[in-house]
Amino acid sequence: MTPTDEQTAAADAFHAGYHLALQAGAGTGKTSTLALLAHATKLRGRYLAYNRAIAQEARTRFPPNVQPKTAHGLAYAAVGHRYTQRLNAPRRPAWQTGQALGLTKPLRIGERVLSPKTLSYAMLRTVSRFCHSADTDITDHHVPYLRGLEDHDLHRQLAQHIVPFATKAWADLRHPDEGKVRFDHDHYLKIWALTDPKIDADFLLLDEAQDTNPVVEQIFLAQRGHAQLVMVGDSAQAIYEWRGAKDVMTGFDGTCLALSQSFRFGPPLAEEANRWLAITEAPIRLTGTPTVPTELGPLTQPDALLCRTNVGAMTQVMNLLAAGHRVALVGGGDSLRTLALAARDLKEGRRTGHPELVLFASWGDLQDYAAHDPAGRDLQPLVDLVDTHGTHAIVTAIAHLVPENRAGVTVSTAHRAKGREWPRVKIADDFTPPNDSDQQDATGRPVPRPIDNAEARLAYVAVTRARHRLDIGGLSWIHDHPEGTPAPQRS
């Protein structure tokens, strides 16, 4: 390929030995750029991929002097192989693990009574959150907030009870031969991180840097003394903050450059993307490729339908199946199926072990929480879906899903669509606008509240999945919002 001026500037900075943060917008060829850097040097490098599939694909594009690996792959080679026997252990319910560690009695906090099963789930989630962090010890802030116990004082009571058991679980996990807690890959990654490892390489390339777990950030930045650090990502696509990921590009001490020429789509879609980039105050604006034909407008037969939530995706799946379409769901329907079965348990008068619904004694309890408690607003779509269709219809619909290569339309959440692209994309209607504020404009109409930054980033990911045609659909409210009209010009 013929490098763009931006790619040439990145190569020059890399060859000069600078630590480099490369902001790469949607479709701008970030992997091609990293391969360009790697092919122009004989130094030994490591490419830290976001997941195994990306690492495997990268092996076909990088020269032999650069080894693509995931952080887990490096950790396994260093210490994880010692835990092979524990990695092959069978799955076991959380309550059995909790019971083995001494979590055998219920706990009352406020008006809620937490069963040993619920406490065991909270304990294992605490360990998981600790493993994703850069911390050396388990403390209160690793304990997850549970539905119905969002109040700070109530959470503190929960943490005081959970932290000692989580600490006991972590001690159990550090034994390589046997233990009571099921050992998984995040555990040996954390064990490796706590050894202050040194990666033997002259330079490191960190991909998807905007969604890096703090534990990986800690390992990567610690190599600065002996290796050149290059991170690449798109701060506007940082959409996993809710599960502990961090945009390590912001504030990075190094040379900051950008890739803004998108080869995925043409100028009209770049303008739409820039609308959302301006809202997020992203450091880049995109330029579309004039030779790529891209349109914005209605679609009756999209290749992909992108939704805000899992429940919204399930609603679209059911509607499409009812209309006779062959439907695929990115990531499959397992998580939705378990949620539907948990709802069925509540409707039939049984408590459920599902982590989102574990504190509710009945379906009526959940309905009341979703309708009247501000913390439960995001559960209202699930309640509406189950009350409208019933759990049996939901489970049946999931059973009728087909693989993507056989589907007429693919349904996905925007989160799962990250890194993907389709020719024709439609945005589903569950991307709801901000609520109105108490203020009014000159005509007396309520002024909408500001757009949440995380929601704007997710919208940016969604609208940049299309190559040839985008139906903005459920995001069309942006045209009437003060922050979105008119669309900002490219810079």
PDB file of C-alpha atoms in Angstrom, residues 188-370:
ATOM      1  CA  TYR A 188      -2.847 -16.308  36.328  1.00  0.00           C
ATOM      2  CA  LEU A 189      -2.736 -12.940  34.528  1.00  0.00           C
ATOM      3  CA  LYS A 190      -3.086 -11.208  37.893  1.00  0.00           C
ATOM      4  CA  ILE A 191      -0.567 -13.519  39.554  1.00  0.00           C
ATOM      5  CA  TRP A 192       1.901 -12.673  36.771  1.00  0.00           C
ATOM      6  CA  ALA A 193       1.221  -8.927  37.100  1.00  0.00           C
ATOM      7  CA  LEU A 194       1.994  -9.051  40.806  1.00  0.00           C
ATOM      8  CA  THR A 195       5.519 -10.331  40.011  1.00  0.00           C
ATOM      9  CA  ASP A 196       6.384  -7.020  38.237  1.00  0.00           C
ATOM     10  CA  PRO A 197       7.235  -8.863  34.999  1.00  0.00           C
ATOM     11  CA  LYS A 198       9.718  -7.682  32.390  1.00  0.00           C
ATOM     12  CA  ILE A 199       8.738  -8.371  28.766  1.00  0.00           C
ATOM     13  CA  ASP A 200      11.800  -9.223  26.698  1.00  0.00           C
ATOM     14  CA  ALA A 201      11.372  -6.937  23.664  1.00  0.00           C
ATOM     15  CA  ASP A 202      12.778  -3.758  22.137  1.00  0.00           C
ATOM     16  CA  PHE A 203       9.319  -2.316  21.500  1.00  0.00           C
ATOM     17  CA  LEU A 204       5.705  -3.084  22.429  1.00  0.00           C
ATOM     18  CA  LEU A 205       2.597  -2.419  20.342  1.00  0.00           C
ATOM     19  CA  LEU A 206      -0.607  -2.248  22.423  1.00  0.00           C
ATOM     20  CA  ASP A 207      -3.824  -2.561  20.401  1.00  0.00           C
ATOM     21  CA  GLU A 208      -7.298  -1.344  21.470  1.00  0.00           C
ATOM     22  CA  ALA A 209      -5.600   0.853  24.067  1.00  0.00           C
ATOM     23  CA  GLN A 210      -8.830   2.735  24.757  1.00  0.00           C
ATOM     24  CA  ASP A 211     -10.345  -0.362  26.397  1.00  0.00           C
ATOM     25  CA  THR A 212      -7.437  -1.699  28.443  1.00  0.00           C
ATOM     26  CA  ASN A 213      -7.901  -3.337  31.820  1.00  0.00           C
ATOM     27  CA  PRO A 214      -5.858  -1.564  34.527  1.00  0.00           C
ATOM     28  CA  VAL A 215      -3.897  -4.760  35.167  1.00  0.00           C
ATOM     29  CA  VAL A 216      -2.701  -4.814  31.524  1.00  0.00           C
ATOM     30  CA  GLU A 217      -2.015  -1.072  31.616  1.00  0.00           C
ATOM     31  CA  GLN A 218       0.171  -1.597  34.674  1.00  0.00           C
ATOM     32  CA  ILE A 219       2.198  -4.320  32.938  1.00  0.00           C
ATOM     33  CA  PHE A 220       2.549  -2.324  29.702  1.00  0.00           C
ATOM     34  CA  LEU A 221       3.651   0.979  31.269  1.00  0.00           C
ATOM     35  CA  ALA A 222       6.154  -0.800  33.518  1.00  0.00           C
ATOM     36  CA  GLN A 223       8.191  -1.755  30.407  1.00  0.00           C
ATOM     37  CA  ARG A 224       8.984   1.896  29.643  1.00  0.00           C
ATOM     38  CA  GLY A 225      12.488   1.709  31.092  1.00  0.00           C
ATOM     39  CA  HIS A 226      13.773  -0.827  28.545  1.00  0.00           C
ATOM     40  CA  ALA A 227      11.281  -0.860  25.645  1.00  0.00           C
ATOM     41  CA  GLN A 228       9.718   1.655  23.272  1.00  0.00           C
ATOM     42  CA  LEU A 229       5.970   1.853  23.921  1.00  0.00           C
ATOM     43  CA  VAL A 230       3.461   2.288  21.093  1.00  0.00           C
ATOM     44  CA  MET A 231      -0.243   2.266  21.824  1.00  0.00           C
ATOM     45  CA  VAL A 232      -2.984   2.484  19.234  1.00  0.00           C
ATOM     46  CA  GLY A 233      -6.711   2.888  19.651  1.00  0.00           C
ATOM     47  CA  ASP A 234      -9.640   5.247  19.378  1.00  0.00           C
ATOM     48  CA  SER A 235     -10.591   7.126  22.546  1.00  0.00           C
ATOM     49  CA  ALA A 236     -14.053   7.701  21.095  1.00  0.00           C
ATOM     50  CA  GLN A 237     -14.569   3.915  21.028  1.00  0.00           C
ATOM     51  CA  ALA A 238     -13.893   3.475  24.758  1.00  0.00           C
ATOM     52  CA  ILE A 239     -17.147   1.658  25.543  1.00  0.00           C
ATOM     53  CA  TYR A 240     -16.194  -0.842  28.250  1.00  0.00           C
ATOM     54  CA  GLU A 241     -15.634   1.525  31.161  1.00  0.00           C
ATOM     55  CA  TRP A 242     -18.680  -0.031  32.841  1.00  0.00           C
ATOM     56  CA  ARG A 243     -16.773  -3.300  33.277  1.00  0.00           C
ATOM     57  CA  GLY A 244     -13.521  -1.757  34.506  1.00  0.00           C
ATOM     58  CA  ALA A 245     -11.691  -0.979  31.248  1.00  0.00           C
ATOM     59  CA  LYS A 246      -9.709   2.251  30.975  1.00  0.00           C
ATOM     60  CA  ASP A 247      -8.632   4.549  28.146  1.00  0.00           C
ATOM     61  CA  VAL A 248      -4.864   4.499  28.712  1.00  0.00           C
ATOM     62  CA  MET A 249      -4.251   6.803  25.736  1.00  0.00           C
ATOM     63  CA  THR A 250      -5.556   9.822  27.607  1.00  0.00           C
ATOM     64  CA  GLY A 251      -2.682  11.417  29.485  1.00  0.00           C
ATOM     65  CA  PHE A 252      -0.036   9.080  28.031  1.00  0.00           C
ATOM     66  CA  ASP A 253       3.444  10.606  28.287  1.00  0.00           C
ATOM     67  CA  GLY A 254       4.574  10.361  24.677  1.00  0.00           C
ATOM     68  CA  THR A 255       4.154  11.668  21.156  1.00  0.00           C
ATOM     69  CA  CYS A 256       0.478  11.805  20.173  1.00  0.00           C
ATOM     70  CA  LEU A 257      -0.432  11.369  16.489  1.00  0.00           C
ATOM     71  CA  ALA A 258      -3.606  10.479  14.627  1.00  0.00           C
ATOM     72  CA  LEU A 259      -5.018   8.463  11.749  1.00  0.00           C
ATOM     73  CA  SER A 260      -8.111  10.262  10.472  1.00  0.00           C
ATOM     74  CA  GLN A 261      -8.512   9.031   6.867  1.00  0.00           C
ATOM     75  CA  SER A 262     -11.190   6.317   6.969  1.00  0.00           C
ATOM     76  CA  PHE A 263     -11.045   3.749   4.181  1.00  0.00           C
ATOM     77  CA  ARG A 264     -14.310   2.088   5.311  1.00  0.00           C
ATOM     78  CA  PHE A 265     -16.777   4.723   4.146  1.00  0.00           C
ATOM     79  CA  GLY A 266     -17.237   7.911   2.172  1.00  0.00           C
ATOM     80  CA  PRO A 267     -17.566  11.584   3.210  1.00  0.00           C
ATOM     81  CA  PRO A 268     -21.317  11.570   4.114  1.00  0.00           C
ATOM     82  CA  LEU A 269     -20.846   8.968   6.831  1.00  0.00           C
ATOM     83  CA  ALA A 270     -17.649  10.643   8.029  1.00  0.00           C
ATOM     84  CA  GLU A 271     -19.717  13.783   8.643  1.00  0.00           C
ATOM     85  CA  GLU A 272     -22.202  11.785  10.724  1.00  0.00           C
ATOM     86  CA  ALA A 273     -19.342  10.221  12.692  1.00  0.00           C
ATOM     87  CA  ASN A 274     -17.855  13.672  13.298  1.00  0.00           C
ATOM     88  CA  ARG A 275     -21.123  14.811  14.845  1.00  0.00           C
ATOM     89  CA  TRP A 276     -20.627  12.256  17.620  1.00  0.00           C
ATOM     90  CA  LEU A 277     -16.877  12.821  17.829  1.00  0.00           C
ATOM     91  CA  ALA A 278     -17.548  16.502  18.533  1.00  0.00           C
ATOM     92  CA  ILE A 279     -19.989  15.610  21.318  1.00  0.00           C
ATOM     93  CA  THR A 280     -17.408  13.350  22.969  1.00  0.00           C
ATOM     94  CA  GLU A 281     -14.725  16.035  22.506  1.00  0.00           C
ATOM     95  CA  ALA A 282     -12.570  13.395  20.802  1.00  0.00           C
ATOM     96  CA  PRO A 283      -9.075  14.421  19.696  1.00  0.00           C
ATOM     97  CA  ILE A 284      -9.742  13.548  16.023  1.00  0.00           C
ATOM     98  CA  ARG A 285     -12.254  14.149  13.209  1.00  0.00           C
ATOM     99  CA  LEU A 286     -12.626  11.715  10.324  1.00  0.00           C
ATOM    100  CA  THR A 287     -12.246  12.217   6.591  1.00  0.00           C
ATOM    101  CA  GLY A 288     -14.110   9.791   4.351  1.00  0.00           C
ATOM    102  CA  THR A 289     -12.677   8.268   1.186  1.00  0.00           C
ATOM    103  CA  PRO A 290     -14.375   9.919  -1.819  1.00  0.00           C
ATOM    104  CA  THR A 291     -14.123   6.776  -3.961  1.00  0.00           C
ATOM    105  CA  VAL A 292     -16.151   4.727  -1.437  1.00  0.00           C
ATOM    106  CA  PRO A 293     -19.871   5.136  -2.235  1.00  0.00           C
ATOM    107  CA  THR A 294     -21.705   5.697   1.063  1.00  0.00           C
ATOM    108  CA  GLU A 295     -25.243   6.992   1.582  1.00  0.00           C
ATOM    109  CA  LEU A 296     -27.397   7.917   4.562  1.00  0.00           C
ATOM    110  CA  GLY A 297     -31.075   7.100   4.370  1.00  0.00           C
ATOM    111  CA  PRO A 298     -33.861   4.629   5.188  1.00  0.00           C
ATOM    112  CA  LEU A 299     -33.291   0.882   4.885  1.00  0.00           C
ATOM    113  CA  THR A 300     -35.968  -1.790   4.668  1.00  0.00           C
ATOM    114  CA  GLN A 301     -33.526  -4.713   4.329  1.00  0.00           C
ATOM    115  CA  PRO A 302     -30.334  -3.991   6.292  1.00  0.00           C
ATOM    116  CA  ASP A 303     -27.508  -6.468   6.589  1.00  0.00           C
ATOM    117  CA  ALA A 304     -27.154  -5.600  10.280  1.00  0.00           C
ATOM    118  CA  LEU A 305     -29.478  -4.110  12.874  1.00  0.00           C
ATOM    119  CA  LEU A 306     -27.619  -2.578  15.830  1.00  0.00           C
ATOM    120  CA  CYS A 307     -29.278  -2.237  19.235  1.00  0.00           C
ATOM    121  CA  ARG A 308     -28.416  -0.437  22.461  1.00  0.00           C
ATOM    122  CA  THR A 309     -29.239  -3.301  24.835  1.00  0.00           C
ATOM    123  CA  ASN A 310     -29.502  -7.082  24.949  1.00  0.00           C
ATOM    124  CA  VAL A 311     -33.227  -6.758  25.575  1.00  0.00           C
ATOM    125  CA  GLY A 312     -33.580  -4.440  22.592  1.00  0.00           C
ATOM    126  CA  ALA A 313     -31.747  -7.000  20.476  1.00  0.00           C
ATOM    127  CA  MET A 314     -34.107  -9.736  21.663  1.00  0.00           C
ATOM    128  CA  THR A 315     -37.111  -7.597  20.747  1.00  0.00           C
ATOM    129  CA  GLN A 316     -35.742  -7.113  17.225  1.00  0.00           C
ATOM    130  CA  VAL A 317     -34.969 -10.832  16.892  1.00  0.00           C
ATOM    131  CA  MET A 318     -38.547 -11.762  17.793  1.00  0.00           C
ATOM    132  CA  ASN A 319     -40.030  -9.195  15.418  1.00  0.00           C
ATOM    133  CA  LEU A 320     -37.822 -10.320  12.533  1.00  0.00           C
ATOM    134  CA  LEU A 321     -38.530 -14.018  13.135  1.00  0.00           C
ATOM    135  CA  ALA A 322     -42.246 -13.306  13.233  1.00  0.00           C
ATOM    136  CA  ALA A 323     -41.897 -11.592   9.839  1.00  0.00           C
ATOM    137  CA  GLY A 324     -40.245 -14.705   8.380  1.00  0.00           C
ATOM    138  CA  HIS A 325     -36.614 -13.559   8.279  1.00  0.00           C
ATOM    139  CA  ARG A 326     -33.572 -15.777   8.868  1.00  0.00           C
ATOM    140  CA  VAL A 327     -31.907 -14.081  11.839  1.00  0.00           C
ATOM    141  CA  ALA A 328     -28.474 -14.290  13.439  1.00  0.00           C
ATOM    142  CA  LEU A 329     -27.519 -12.737  16.764  1.00  0.00           C
ATOM    143  CA  VAL A 330     -23.885 -11.702  17.271  1.00  0.00           C
ATOM    144  CA  GLY A 331     -22.534 -13.548  20.286  1.00  0.00           C
ATOM    145  CA  GLY A 332     -25.447 -15.991  20.262  1.00  0.00           C
ATOM    146  CA  GLY A 333     -28.438 -15.966  22.582  1.00  0.00           C
ATOM    147  CA  ASP A 334     -27.030 -17.660  25.693  1.00  0.00           C
ATOM    148  CA  SER A 335     -27.032 -14.551  27.912  1.00  0.00           C
ATOM    149  CA  LEU A 336     -30.591 -13.662  26.877  1.00  0.00           C
ATOM    150  CA  ARG A 337     -31.738 -17.233  27.398  1.00  0.00           C
ATOM    151  CA  THR A 338     -30.377 -17.306  30.969  1.00  0.00           C
ATOM    152  CA  LEU A 339     -32.061 -13.951  31.655  1.00  0.00           C
ATOM    153  CA  ALA A 340     -35.385 -15.277  30.338  1.00  0.00           C
ATOM    154  CA  LEU A 341     -35.092 -18.437  32.436  1.00  0.00           C
ATOM    155  CA  ALA A 342     -34.313 -16.305  35.496  1.00  0.00           C
ATOM    156  CA  ALA A 343     -37.448 -14.268  34.787  1.00  0.00           C
ATOM    157  CA  ARG A 344     -39.441 -17.495  34.490  1.00  0.00           C
ATOM    158  CA  ASP A 345     -38.227 -18.586  37.921  1.00  0.00           C
ATOM    159  CA  LEU A 346     -39.413 -15.299  39.447  1.00  0.00           C
ATOM    160  CA  LYS A 347     -42.770 -15.500  37.660  1.00  0.00           C
ATOM    161  CA  GLU A 348     -43.255 -19.032  39.000  1.00  0.00           C
ATOM    162  CA  GLY A 349     -42.510 -17.944  42.568  1.00  0.00           C
ATOM    163  CA  ARG A 350     -38.905 -19.145  42.805  1.00  0.00           C
ATOM    164  CA  ARG A 351     -35.860 -17.050  43.564  1.00  0.00           C
ATOM    165  CA  THR A 352     -33.141 -17.032  40.908  1.00  0.00           C
ATOM    166  CA  GLY A 353     -29.366 -17.130  41.049  1.00  0.00           C
ATOM    167  CA  HIS A 354     -28.982 -14.803  38.045  1.00  0.00           C
ATOM    168  CA  PRO A 355     -26.617 -11.993  39.166  1.00  0.00           C
ATOM    169  CA  GLU A 356     -28.860  -9.212  37.795  1.00  0.00           C
ATOM    170  CA  LEU A 357     -32.015 -10.527  39.467  1.00  0.00           C
ATOM    171  CA  VAL A 358     -30.691 -12.391  42.482  1.00  0.00           C
ATOM    172  CA  LEU A 359     -32.068 -10.037  45.151  1.00  0.00           C
ATOM    173  CA  PHE A 360     -35.687 -10.119  43.980  1.00  0.00           C
ATOM    174  CA  ALA A 361     -38.081 -12.449  45.751  1.00  0.00           C
ATOM    175  CA  SER A 362     -40.758 -12.417  43.039  1.00  0.00           C
ATOM    176  CA  TRP A 363     -41.625 -11.055  39.596  1.00  0.00           C
ATOM    177  CA  GLY A 364     -43.834  -8.438  41.234  1.00  0.00           C
ATOM    178  CA  ASP A 365     -40.843  -7.317  43.319  1.00  0.00           C
ATOM    179  CA  LEU A 366     -38.839  -6.822  40.125  1.00  0.00           C
ATOM    180  CA  GLN A 367     -41.699  -5.033  38.359  1.00  0.00           C
ATOM    181  CA  ASP A 368     -42.016  -2.592  41.250  1.00  0.00           C
ATOM    182  CA  TYR A 369     -38.256  -1.978  41.376  1.00  0.00           C
ATOM    183  CA  ALA A 370     -38.008  -1.334  37.626  1.00  0.00           C
TER     184      ALA A 370
END
